[in-house]
Amino acid sequence: MMAAGYFCSAGYTETGGMQVFLQQLNSNLKWKRCFPAVDKPNLKKGRTKATSVRSASGVSGDNLVEQMLKIISEPVFERDEQYELILLIDDLDCRFNDDNQAYDAWLLNTHNRVEVAIGRPLMFLTLFASPEIEAWFLSGIFYRLGCKTVFESKANILDSITQKLS
């Protein structure tokens, strides 16, 4: 089974639901959250869910990219798993201002930096949500229900990503 490592911000939705969401997108991939780290997910007195560690709070945008590069460049990163795919998940937050050339240049540069950091070629993809990650969850729900909504275009994007990963 192909392994895919993903990096996302430390928001409640990202740490609480992203693993299940990605598994629904493509269950043929072994998804592993590489960032943010979370406290142990087992239930303990006073804690009912996994929560991200405080040092990950507020990490998004360029900070998230830098954190990802730092982690994948560590010699122990692939000790237990060799990844075929690195996925960066973040809110768009008005980056690129609908400038496709700026996004394409950023994507190429970031992909090159990922390959240099990990020391070999591999697939690198992004999932940017606009305005927030929760938009992806809504689009997935509506898509699965067969609804014709304003989320339809995002659902089509999810299909295309799923096909690339299969």
PDB file of N, CA, C and O in Angstrom, residues 27-106:
ATOM      1  N   SER A  27      -9.027   5.193   0.054  1.00  0.00           N
ATOM      2  CA  SER A  27      -8.717   4.200   1.084  1.00  0.00           C
ATOM      3  C   SER A  27      -7.590   3.268   0.656  1.00  0.00           C
ATOM      4  O   SER A  27      -7.157   2.429   1.439  1.00  0.00           O
ATOM      5  N   ASN A  28      -7.102   3.413  -0.574  1.00  0.00           N
ATOM      6  CA  ASN A  28      -5.983   2.595  -1.037  1.00  0.00           C
ATOM      7  C   ASN A  28      -4.638   3.170  -0.636  1.00  0.00           C
ATOM      8  O   ASN A  28      -3.607   2.566  -0.906  1.00  0.00           O
ATOM      9  N   LEU A  29      -4.654   4.344  -0.029  1.00  0.00           N
ATOM     10  CA  LEU A  29      -3.427   4.968   0.453  1.00  0.00           C
ATOM     11  C   LEU A  29      -3.342   4.815   1.957  1.00  0.00           C
ATOM     12  O   LEU A  29      -4.352   4.845   2.649  1.00  0.00           O
ATOM     13  N   LYS A  30      -2.141   4.682   2.447  1.00  0.00           N
ATOM     14  CA  LYS A  30      -1.914   4.665   3.893  1.00  0.00           C
ATOM     15  C   LYS A  30      -1.579   6.097   4.292  1.00  0.00           C
ATOM     16  O   LYS A  30      -0.480   6.585   4.061  1.00  0.00           O
ATOM     17  N   TRP A  31      -2.555   6.812   4.849  1.00  0.00           N
ATOM     18  CA  TRP A  31      -2.402   8.214   5.219  1.00  0.00           C
ATOM     19  C   TRP A  31      -1.754   8.327   6.589  1.00  0.00           C
ATOM     20  O   TRP A  31      -2.176   7.655   7.529  1.00  0.00           O
ATOM     21  N   LYS A  32      -0.759   9.188   6.698  1.00  0.00           N
ATOM     22  CA  LYS A  32      -0.123   9.425   7.994  1.00  0.00           C
ATOM     23  C   LYS A  32       0.049  10.921   8.221  1.00  0.00           C
ATOM     24  O   LYS A  32       0.653  11.605   7.392  1.00  0.00           O
ATOM     25  N   ARG A  33      -0.509  11.405   9.326  1.00  0.00           N
ATOM     26  CA  ARG A  33      -0.337  12.818   9.661  1.00  0.00           C
ATOM     27  C   ARG A  33       1.089  13.003  10.164  1.00  0.00           C
ATOM     28  O   ARG A  33       1.512  12.394  11.130  1.00  0.00           O
ATOM     29  N   CYS A  34       1.823  13.874   9.491  1.00  0.00           N
ATOM     30  CA  CYS A  34       3.205  14.163   9.868  1.00  0.00           C
ATOM     31  C   CYS A  34       3.308  15.453  10.667  1.00  0.00           C
ATOM     32  O   CYS A  34       4.287  15.671  11.373  1.00  0.00           O
ATOM     33  N   PHE A  35       2.336  16.321  10.526  1.00  0.00           N
ATOM     34  CA  PHE A  35       2.252  17.566  11.282  1.00  0.00           C
ATOM     35  C   PHE A  35       0.812  18.043  11.223  1.00  0.00           C
ATOM     36  O   PHE A  35       0.205  17.964  10.170  1.00  0.00           O
ATOM     37  N   PRO A  36       0.222  18.490  12.301  1.00  0.00           N
ATOM     38  CA  PRO A  36       0.833  18.686  13.611  1.00  0.00           C
ATOM     39  C   PRO A  36       0.821  17.409  14.428  1.00  0.00           C
ATOM     40  O   PRO A  36       0.002  16.526  14.211  1.00  0.00           O
ATOM     41  N   ALA A  37       1.743  17.355  15.368  1.00  0.00           N
ATOM     42  CA  ALA A  37       1.709  16.280  16.353  1.00  0.00           C
ATOM     43  C   ALA A  37       0.502  16.520  17.252  1.00  0.00           C
ATOM     44  O   ALA A  37       0.080  17.654  17.431  1.00  0.00           O
ATOM     45  N   VAL A  38      -0.059  15.450  17.754  1.00  0.00           N
ATOM     46  CA  VAL A  38      -1.197  15.594  18.671  1.00  0.00           C
ATOM     47  C   VAL A  38      -0.902  14.830  19.946  1.00  0.00           C
ATOM     48  O   VAL A  38      -0.098  13.907  19.968  1.00  0.00           O
ATOM     49  N   ASP A  39      -1.559  15.267  21.010  1.00  0.00           N
ATOM     50  CA  ASP A  39      -1.495  14.499  22.246  1.00  0.00           C
ATOM     51  C   ASP A  39      -2.095  13.128  21.977  1.00  0.00           C
ATOM     52  O   ASP A  39      -2.867  12.943  21.037  1.00  0.00           O
ATOM     53  N   LYS A  40      -1.765  12.177  22.798  1.00  0.00           N
ATOM     54  CA  LYS A  40      -2.280  10.821  22.610  1.00  0.00           C
ATOM     55  C   LYS A  40      -3.791  10.857  22.412  1.00  0.00           C
ATOM     56  O   LYS A  40      -4.511  11.464  23.200  1.00  0.00           O
ATOM     57  N   PRO A  41      -4.291  10.190  21.365  1.00  0.00           N
ATOM     58  CA  PRO A  41      -5.719  10.270  21.057  1.00  0.00           C
ATOM     59  C   PRO A  41      -6.615   9.435  21.959  1.00  0.00           C
ATOM     60  O   PRO A  41      -7.818   9.586  21.921  1.00  0.00           O
ATOM     61  N   ASN A  42      -6.030   8.546  22.785  1.00  0.00           N
ATOM     62  CA  ASN A  42      -6.907   7.748  23.635  1.00  0.00           C
ATOM     63  C   ASN A  42      -7.559   8.628  24.700  1.00  0.00           C
ATOM     64  O   ASN A  42      -7.010   9.633  25.125  1.00  0.00           O
ATOM     65  N   LEU A  43      -8.724   8.246  25.095  1.00  0.00           N
ATOM     66  CA  LEU A  43      -9.482   9.042  26.048  1.00  0.00           C
ATOM     67  C   LEU A  43      -8.892   8.908  27.445  1.00  0.00           C
ATOM     68  O   LEU A  43      -8.514   7.829  27.874  1.00  0.00           O
ATOM     69  N   LYS A  44      -8.798  10.027  28.103  1.00  0.00           N
ATOM     70  CA  LYS A  44      -8.348  10.059  29.483  1.00  0.00           C
ATOM     71  C   LYS A  44      -9.297  10.959  30.248  1.00  0.00           C
ATOM     72  O   LYS A  44     -10.036  11.739  29.650  1.00  0.00           O
ATOM     73  N   LYS A  45      -9.233  10.877  31.539  1.00  0.00           N
ATOM     74  CA  LYS A  45     -10.104  11.708  32.357  1.00  0.00           C
ATOM     75  C   LYS A  45      -9.928  13.180  31.979  1.00  0.00           C
ATOM     76  O   LYS A  45      -8.818  13.699  31.967  1.00  0.00           O
ATOM     77  N   GLY A  46     -11.033  13.817  31.590  1.00  0.00           N
ATOM     78  CA  GLY A  46     -10.999  15.225  31.238  1.00  0.00           C
ATOM     79  C   GLY A  46     -10.645  15.507  29.787  1.00  0.00           C
ATOM     80  O   GLY A  46     -10.686  16.635  29.337  1.00  0.00           O
ATOM     81  N   ARG A  47     -10.271  14.483  29.008  1.00  0.00           N
ATOM     82  CA  ARG A  47      -9.937  14.715  27.601  1.00  0.00           C
ATOM     83  C   ARG A  47     -10.751  13.747  26.745  1.00  0.00           C
ATOM     84  O   ARG A  47     -10.647  12.543  26.881  1.00  0.00           O
ATOM     85  N   THR A  48     -11.554  14.292  25.860  1.00  0.00           N
ATOM     86  CA  THR A  48     -12.446  13.454  25.067  1.00  0.00           C
ATOM     87  C   THR A  48     -12.012  13.332  23.613  1.00  0.00           C
ATOM     88  O   THR A  48     -12.658  12.668  22.830  1.00  0.00           O
ATOM     89  N   LYS A  49     -10.933  14.022  23.225  1.00  0.00           N
ATOM     90  CA  LYS A  49     -10.507  13.978  21.825  1.00  0.00           C
ATOM     91  C   LYS A  49      -9.019  14.266  21.731  1.00  0.00           C
ATOM     92  O   LYS A  49      -8.414  14.765  22.667  1.00  0.00           O
ATOM     93  N   ALA A  50      -8.440  13.955  20.571  1.00  0.00           N
ATOM     94  CA  ALA A  50      -7.044  14.296  20.326  1.00  0.00           C
ATOM     95  C   ALA A  50      -6.935  15.806  20.143  1.00  0.00           C
ATOM     96  O   ALA A  50      -7.781  16.420  19.511  1.00  0.00           O
ATOM     97  N   THR A  51      -5.937  16.386  20.724  1.00  0.00           N
ATOM     98  CA  THR A  51      -5.726  17.821  20.564  1.00  0.00           C
ATOM     99  C   THR A  51      -4.297  18.059  20.107  1.00  0.00           C
ATOM    100  O   THR A  51      -3.376  17.355  20.518  1.00  0.00           O
ATOM    101  N   SER A  52      -4.113  19.046  19.235  1.00  0.00           N
ATOM    102  CA  SER A  52      -2.768  19.312  18.737  1.00  0.00           C
ATOM    103  C   SER A  52      -1.911  19.907  19.843  1.00  0.00           C
ATOM    104  O   SER A  52      -2.403  20.564  20.752  1.00  0.00           O
ATOM    105  N   VAL A  53      -0.618  19.655  19.748  1.00  0.00           N
ATOM    106  CA  VAL A  53       0.287  20.211  20.740  1.00  0.00           C
ATOM    107  C   VAL A  53       0.343  21.724  20.552  1.00  0.00           C
ATOM    108  O   VAL A  53       0.196  22.238  19.450  1.00  0.00           O
ATOM    109  N   ARG A  54       0.539  22.438  21.629  1.00  0.00           N
ATOM    110  CA  ARG A  54       0.467  23.902  21.588  1.00  0.00           C
ATOM    111  C   ARG A  54       1.486  24.528  20.655  1.00  0.00           C
ATOM    112  O   ARG A  54       1.248  25.576  20.077  1.00  0.00           O
ATOM    113  N   SER A  55       2.646  23.913  20.483  1.00  0.00           N
ATOM    114  CA  SER A  55       3.674  24.510  19.637  1.00  0.00           C
ATOM    115  C   SER A  55       3.239  24.583  18.172  1.00  0.00           C
ATOM    116  O   SER A  55       3.815  25.322  17.391  1.00  0.00           O
ATOM    117  N   ALA A  56       2.208  23.831  17.797  1.00  0.00           N
ATOM    118  CA  ALA A  56       1.720  23.838  16.416  1.00  0.00           C
ATOM    119  C   ALA A  56       0.647  24.891  16.190  1.00  0.00           C
ATOM    120  O   ALA A  56       0.261  25.150  15.052  1.00  0.00           O
ATOM    121  N   SER A  57       0.171  25.512  17.234  1.00  0.00           N
ATOM    122  CA  SER A  57      -0.910  26.474  17.113  1.00  0.00           C
ATOM    123  C   SER A  57      -0.516  27.660  16.237  1.00  0.00           C
ATOM    124  O   SER A  57       0.548  28.246  16.407  1.00  0.00           O
ATOM    125  N   GLY A  58      -1.372  27.979  15.278  1.00  0.00           N
ATOM    126  CA  GLY A  58      -1.141  29.139  14.416  1.00  0.00           C
ATOM    127  C   GLY A  58      -0.190  28.904  13.263  1.00  0.00           C
ATOM    128  O   GLY A  58       0.118  29.830  12.512  1.00  0.00           O
ATOM    129  N   VAL A  59       0.296  27.691  13.082  1.00  0.00           N
ATOM    130  CA  VAL A  59       1.228  27.411  11.997  1.00  0.00           C
ATOM    131  C   VAL A  59       0.435  27.174  10.715  1.00  0.00           C
ATOM    132  O   VAL A  59      -0.310  26.211  10.603  1.00  0.00           O
ATOM    133  N   SER A  60       0.583  28.077   9.756  1.00  0.00           N
ATOM    134  CA  SER A  60      -0.042  27.928   8.443  1.00  0.00           C
ATOM    135  C   SER A  60       0.753  28.763   7.450  1.00  0.00           C
ATOM    136  O   SER A  60       1.719  29.428   7.807  1.00  0.00           O
ATOM    137  N   GLY A  61       0.345  28.712   6.178  1.00  0.00           N
ATOM    138  CA  GLY A  61       1.032  29.495   5.158  1.00  0.00           C
ATOM    139  C   GLY A  61       2.503  29.135   5.050  1.00  0.00           C
ATOM    140  O   GLY A  61       2.887  27.961   5.085  1.00  0.00           O
ATOM    141  N   ASP A  62       3.351  30.153   4.924  1.00  0.00           N
ATOM    142  CA  ASP A  62       4.791  29.934   4.785  1.00  0.00           C
ATOM    143  C   ASP A  62       5.379  29.223   5.995  1.00  0.00           C
ATOM    144  O   ASP A  62       6.304  28.416   5.856  1.00  0.00           O
ATOM    145  N   ASN A  63       4.840  29.499   7.180  1.00  0.00           N
ATOM    146  CA  ASN A  63       5.329  28.813   8.384  1.00  0.00           C
ATOM    147  C   ASN A  63       5.077  27.313   8.316  1.00  0.00           C
ATOM    148  O   ASN A  63       5.911  26.516   8.745  1.00  0.00           O
ATOM    149  N   LEU A  64       3.928  26.922   7.774  1.00  0.00           N
ATOM    150  CA  LEU A  64       3.615  25.503   7.628  1.00  0.00           C
ATOM    151  C   LEU A  64       4.564  24.848   6.626  1.00  0.00           C
ATOM    152  O   LEU A  64       5.054  23.748   6.853  1.00  0.00           O
ATOM    153  N   VAL A  65       4.839  25.534   5.526  1.00  0.00           N
ATOM    154  CA  VAL A  65       5.784  24.996   4.532  1.00  0.00           C
ATOM    155  C   VAL A  65       7.158  24.806   5.171  1.00  0.00           C
ATOM    156  O   VAL A  65       7.796  23.759   5.000  1.00  0.00           O
ATOM    157  N   GLU A  66       7.630  25.802   5.912  1.00  0.00           N
ATOM    158  CA  GLU A  66       8.946  25.697   6.554  1.00  0.00           C
ATOM    159  C   GLU A  66       8.974  24.568   7.573  1.00  0.00           C
ATOM    160  O   GLU A  66       9.975  23.836   7.672  1.00  0.00           O
ATOM    161  N   GLN A  67       7.903  24.395   8.324  1.00  0.00           N
ATOM    162  CA  GLN A  67       7.823  23.300   9.293  1.00  0.00           C
ATOM    163  C   GLN A  67       7.867  21.956   8.573  1.00  0.00           C
ATOM    164  O   GLN A  67       8.548  21.034   9.008  1.00  0.00           O
ATOM    165  N   MET A  68       7.132  21.847   7.464  1.00  0.00           N
ATOM    166  CA  MET A  68       7.125  20.623   6.674  1.00  0.00           C
ATOM    167  C   MET A  68       8.536  20.306   6.170  1.00  0.00           C
ATOM    168  O   MET A  68       9.007  19.174   6.297  1.00  0.00           O
ATOM    169  N   LEU A  69       9.220  21.295   5.614  1.00  0.00           N
ATOM    170  CA  LEU A  69      10.568  21.080   5.084  1.00  0.00           C
ATOM    171  C   LEU A  69      11.534  20.656   6.191  1.00  0.00           C
ATOM    172  O   LEU A  69      12.389  19.780   5.986  1.00  0.00           O
ATOM    173  N   LYS A  70      11.403  21.261   7.343  1.00  0.00           N
ATOM    174  CA  LYS A  70      12.261  20.906   8.477  1.00  0.00           C
ATOM    175  C   LYS A  70      12.049  19.442   8.873  1.00  0.00           C
ATOM    176  O   LYS A  70      13.002  18.697   9.080  1.00  0.00           O
ATOM    177  N   ILE A  71      10.797  19.037   8.954  1.00  0.00           N
ATOM    178  CA  ILE A  71      10.475  17.671   9.386  1.00  0.00           C
ATOM    179  C   ILE A  71      10.949  16.641   8.368  1.00  0.00           C
ATOM    180  O   ILE A  71      11.566  15.637   8.723  1.00  0.00           O
ATOM    181  N   ILE A  72      10.673  16.876   7.081  1.00  0.00           N
ATOM    182  CA  ILE A  72      11.041  15.851   6.091  1.00  0.00           C
ATOM    183  C   ILE A  72      12.543  15.781   5.841  1.00  0.00           C
ATOM    184  O   ILE A  72      13.032  14.787   5.314  1.00  0.00           O
ATOM    185  N   SER A  73      13.280  16.805   6.238  1.00  0.00           N
ATOM    186  CA  SER A  73      14.733  16.763   6.059  1.00  0.00           C
ATOM    187  C   SER A  73      15.436  16.014   7.196  1.00  0.00           C
ATOM    188  O   SER A  73      16.627  15.694   7.081  1.00  0.00           O
ATOM    189  N   GLU A  74      14.715  15.714   8.247  1.00  0.00           N
ATOM    190  CA  GLU A  74      15.312  14.978   9.364  1.00  0.00           C
ATOM    191  C   GLU A  74      15.568  13.530   8.956  1.00  0.00           C
ATOM    192  O   GLU A  74      14.717  12.892   8.328  1.00  0.00           O
ATOM    193  N   PRO A  75      16.742  12.991   9.313  1.00  0.00           N
ATOM    194  CA  PRO A  75      17.085  11.616   8.910  1.00  0.00           C
ATOM    195  C   PRO A  75      16.089  10.560   9.380  1.00  0.00           C
ATOM    196  O   PRO A  75      15.928   9.539   8.741  1.00  0.00           O
ATOM    197  N   VAL A  76      15.399  10.806  10.480  1.00  0.00           N
ATOM    198  CA  VAL A  76      14.464   9.808  11.005  1.00  0.00           C
ATOM    199  C   VAL A  76      13.079   9.889  10.366  1.00  0.00           C
ATOM    200  O   VAL A  76      12.215   9.068  10.668  1.00  0.00           O
ATOM    201  N   PHE A  77      12.848  10.859   9.480  1.00  0.00           N
ATOM    202  CA  PHE A  77      11.508  11.061   8.932  1.00  0.00           C
ATOM    203  C   PHE A  77      10.944   9.798   8.292  1.00  0.00           C
ATOM    204  O   PHE A  77       9.799   9.438   8.508  1.00  0.00           O
ATOM    205  N   GLU A  78      11.734   9.103   7.496  1.00  0.00           N
ATOM    206  CA  GLU A  78      11.233   7.908   6.813  1.00  0.00           C
ATOM    207  C   GLU A  78      11.741   6.618   7.457  1.00  0.00           C
ATOM    208  O   GLU A  78      11.816   5.586   6.801  1.00  0.00           O
ATOM    209  N   ARG A  79      12.032   6.669   8.729  1.00  0.00           N
ATOM    210  CA  ARG A  79      12.536   5.479   9.424  1.00  0.00           C
ATOM    211  C   ARG A  79      11.535   4.329   9.356  1.00  0.00           C
ATOM    212  O   ARG A  79      11.889   3.189   9.088  1.00  0.00           O
ATOM    213  N   ASP A  80      10.255   4.610   9.573  1.00  0.00           N
ATOM    214  CA  ASP A  80       9.234   3.563   9.611  1.00  0.00           C
ATOM    215  C   ASP A  80       8.446   3.423   8.317  1.00  0.00           C
ATOM    216  O   ASP A  80       7.778   2.425   8.101  1.00  0.00           O
ATOM    217  N   GLU A  81       8.511   4.415   7.463  1.00  0.00           N
ATOM    218  CA  GLU A  81       7.654   4.459   6.277  1.00  0.00           C
ATOM    219  C   GLU A  81       8.336   5.267   5.185  1.00  0.00           C
ATOM    220  O   GLU A  81       8.848   6.341   5.447  1.00  0.00           O
ATOM    221  N   GLN A  82       8.364   4.744   3.955  1.00  0.00           N
ATOM    222  CA  GLN A  82       8.839   5.553   2.839  1.00  0.00           C
ATOM    223  C   GLN A  82       7.622   6.098   2.115  1.00  0.00           C
ATOM    224  O   GLN A  82       6.756   5.361   1.670  1.00  0.00           O
ATOM    225  N   TYR A  83       7.566   7.413   2.019  1.00  0.00           N
ATOM    226  CA  TYR A  83       6.403   8.078   1.441  1.00  0.00           C
ATOM    227  C   TYR A  83       6.565   8.235  -0.062  1.00  0.00           C
ATOM    228  O   TYR A  83       7.628   8.592  -0.550  1.00  0.00           O
ATOM    229  N   GLU A  84       5.473   7.992  -0.766  1.00  0.00           N
ATOM    230  CA  GLU A  84       5.420   8.221  -2.208  1.00  0.00           C
ATOM    231  C   GLU A  84       4.789   9.568  -2.508  1.00  0.00           C
ATOM    232  O   GLU A  84       4.888  10.067  -3.614  1.00  0.00           O
ATOM    233  N   LEU A  85       4.118  10.109  -1.505  1.00  0.00           N
ATOM    234  CA  LEU A  85       3.393  11.363  -1.680  1.00  0.00           C
ATOM    235  C   LEU A  85       3.502  12.191  -0.410  1.00  0.00           C
ATOM    236  O   LEU A  85       3.383  11.665   0.693  1.00  0.00           O
ATOM    237  N   ILE A  86       3.726  13.491  -0.589  1.00  0.00           N
ATOM    238  CA  ILE A  86       3.618  14.456   0.496  1.00  0.00           C
ATOM    239  C   ILE A  86       2.480  15.392   0.118  1.00  0.00           C
ATOM    240  O   ILE A  86       2.437  15.923  -0.995  1.00  0.00           O
ATOM    241  N   LEU A  87       1.544  15.582   1.037  1.00  0.00           N
ATOM    242  CA  LEU A  87       0.367  16.416   0.804  1.00  0.00           C
ATOM    243  C   LEU A  87       0.368  17.565   1.808  1.00  0.00           C
ATOM    244  O   LEU A  87       0.471  17.339   3.016  1.00  0.00           O
ATOM    245  N   LEU A  88       0.267  18.773   1.306  1.00  0.00           N
ATOM    246  CA  LEU A  88       0.176  19.965   2.143  1.00  0.00           C
ATOM    247  C   LEU A  88      -1.264  20.449   2.115  1.00  0.00           C
ATOM    248  O   LEU A  88      -1.822  20.694   1.045  1.00  0.00           O
ATOM    249  N   ILE A  89      -1.870  20.571   3.290  1.00  0.00           N
ATOM    250  CA  ILE A  89      -3.269  20.977   3.409  1.00  0.00           C
ATOM    251  C   ILE A  89      -3.315  22.269   4.214  1.00  0.00           C
ATOM    252  O   ILE A  89      -2.798  22.324   5.329  1.00  0.00           O
ATOM    253  N   ASP A  90      -3.936  23.287   3.649  1.00  0.00           N
ATOM    254  CA  ASP A  90      -3.969  24.570   4.341  1.00  0.00           C
ATOM    255  C   ASP A  90      -5.151  25.390   3.836  1.00  0.00           C
ATOM    256  O   ASP A  90      -5.697  25.134   2.764  1.00  0.00           O
ATOM    257  N   ASP A  91      -5.529  26.377   4.625  1.00  0.00           N
ATOM    258  CA  ASP A  91      -6.509  27.350   4.168  1.00  0.00           C
ATOM    259  C   ASP A  91      -5.818  28.272   3.166  1.00  0.00           C
ATOM    260  O   ASP A  91      -4.635  28.575   3.313  1.00  0.00           O
ATOM    261  N   LEU A  92      -6.539  28.717   2.175  1.00  0.00           N
ATOM    262  CA  LEU A  92      -5.932  29.565   1.153  1.00  0.00           C
ATOM    263  C   LEU A  92      -5.649  30.969   1.679  1.00  0.00           C
ATOM    264  O   LEU A  92      -4.633  31.572   1.346  1.00  0.00           O
ATOM    265  N   ASP A  93      -6.536  31.485   2.515  1.00  0.00           N
ATOM    266  CA  ASP A  93      -6.329  32.798   3.142  1.00  0.00           C
ATOM    267  C   ASP A  93      -5.908  33.876   2.148  1.00  0.00           C
ATOM    268  O   ASP A  93      -4.987  34.656   2.401  1.00  0.00           O
ATOM    269  N   CYS A  94      -6.567  33.910   1.004  1.00  0.00           N
ATOM    270  CA  CYS A  94      -6.351  34.946  -0.025  1.00  0.00           C
ATOM    271  C   CYS A  94      -4.939  34.955  -0.606  1.00  0.00           C
ATOM    272  O   CYS A  94      -4.523  35.937  -1.209  1.00  0.00           O
ATOM    273  N   ARG A  95      -4.192  33.883  -0.420  1.00  0.00           N
ATOM    274  CA  ARG A  95      -2.881  33.801  -1.063  1.00  0.00           C
ATOM    275  C   ARG A  95      -3.061  33.703  -2.562  1.00  0.00           C
ATOM    276  O   ARG A  95      -4.037  33.155  -3.051  1.00  0.00           O
ATOM    277  N   PHE A  96      -2.157  34.218  -3.285  1.00  0.00           N
ATOM    278  CA  PHE A  96      -2.091  34.188  -4.743  1.00  0.00           C
ATOM    279  C   PHE A  96      -3.144  35.067  -5.405  1.00  0.00           C
ATOM    280  O   PHE A  96      -3.066  35.314  -6.596  1.00  0.00           O
ATOM    281  N   ASN A  97      -4.145  35.523  -4.690  1.00  0.00           N
ATOM    282  CA  ASN A  97      -5.167  36.436  -5.231  1.00  0.00           C
ATOM    283  C   ASN A  97      -5.652  36.019  -6.617  1.00  0.00           C
ATOM    284  O   ASN A  97      -5.694  36.820  -7.543  1.00  0.00           O
ATOM    285  N   ASP A  98      -5.994  34.768  -6.769  1.00  0.00           N
ATOM    286  CA  ASP A  98      -6.474  34.217  -8.047  1.00  0.00           C
ATOM    287  C   ASP A  98      -5.451  34.349  -9.175  1.00  0.00           C
ATOM    288  O   ASP A  98      -5.812  34.357 -10.348  1.00  0.00           O
ATOM    289  N   ASP A  99      -4.184  34.475  -8.842  1.00  0.00           N
ATOM    290  CA  ASP A  99      -3.108  34.589  -9.825  1.00  0.00           C
ATOM    291  C   ASP A  99      -2.531  33.188 -10.062  1.00  0.00           C
ATOM    292  O   ASP A  99      -1.705  32.702  -9.284  1.00  0.00           O
ATOM    293  N   ASN A 100      -2.982  32.546 -11.136  1.00  0.00           N
ATOM    294  CA  ASN A 100      -2.557  31.176 -11.421  1.00  0.00           C
ATOM    295  C   ASN A 100      -1.059  31.071 -11.664  1.00  0.00           C
ATOM    296  O   ASN A 100      -0.433  30.076 -11.297  1.00  0.00           O
ATOM    297  N   GLN A 101      -0.463  32.081 -12.279  1.00  0.00           N
ATOM    298  CA  GLN A 101       0.984  32.045 -12.521  1.00  0.00           C
ATOM    299  C   GLN A 101       1.756  32.085 -11.210  1.00  0.00           C
ATOM    300  O   GLN A 101       2.753  31.382 -11.048  1.00  0.00           O
ATOM    301  N   ALA A 102       1.308  32.898 -10.281  1.00  0.00           N
ATOM    302  CA  ALA A 102       1.971  32.972  -8.975  1.00  0.00           C
ATOM    303  C   ALA A 102       1.840  31.635  -8.247  1.00  0.00           C
ATOM    304  O   ALA A 102       2.807  31.151  -7.637  1.00  0.00           O
ATOM    305  N   TYR A 103       0.656  31.027  -8.322  1.00  0.00           N
ATOM    306  CA  TYR A 103       0.467  29.724  -7.676  1.00  0.00           C
ATOM    307  C   TYR A 103       1.353  28.663  -8.337  1.00  0.00           C
ATOM    308  O   TYR A 103       2.017  27.885  -7.651  1.00  0.00           O
ATOM    309  N   ASP A 104       1.372  28.619  -9.670  1.00  0.00           N
ATOM    310  CA  ASP A 104       2.192  27.630 -10.375  1.00  0.00           C
ATOM    311  C   ASP A 104       3.672  27.767 -10.020  1.00  0.00           C
ATOM    312  O   ASP A 104       4.366  26.773  -9.804  1.00  0.00           O
ATOM    313  N   ALA A 105       4.153  29.009  -9.946  1.00  0.00           N
ATOM    314  CA  ALA A 105       5.554  29.249  -9.589  1.00  0.00           C
ATOM    315  C   ALA A 105       5.813  28.796  -8.148  1.00  0.00           C
ATOM    316  O   ALA A 105       6.841  28.152  -7.864  1.00  0.00           O
ATOM    317  N   TRP A 106       4.901  29.126  -7.238  1.00  0.00           N
ATOM    318  CA  TRP A 106       5.042  28.706  -5.846  1.00  0.00           C
ATOM    319  C   TRP A 106       5.052  27.186  -5.746  1.00  0.00           C
ATOM    320  O   TRP A 106       5.873  26.604  -5.033  1.00  0.00           O
TER     321      TRP A 106
END
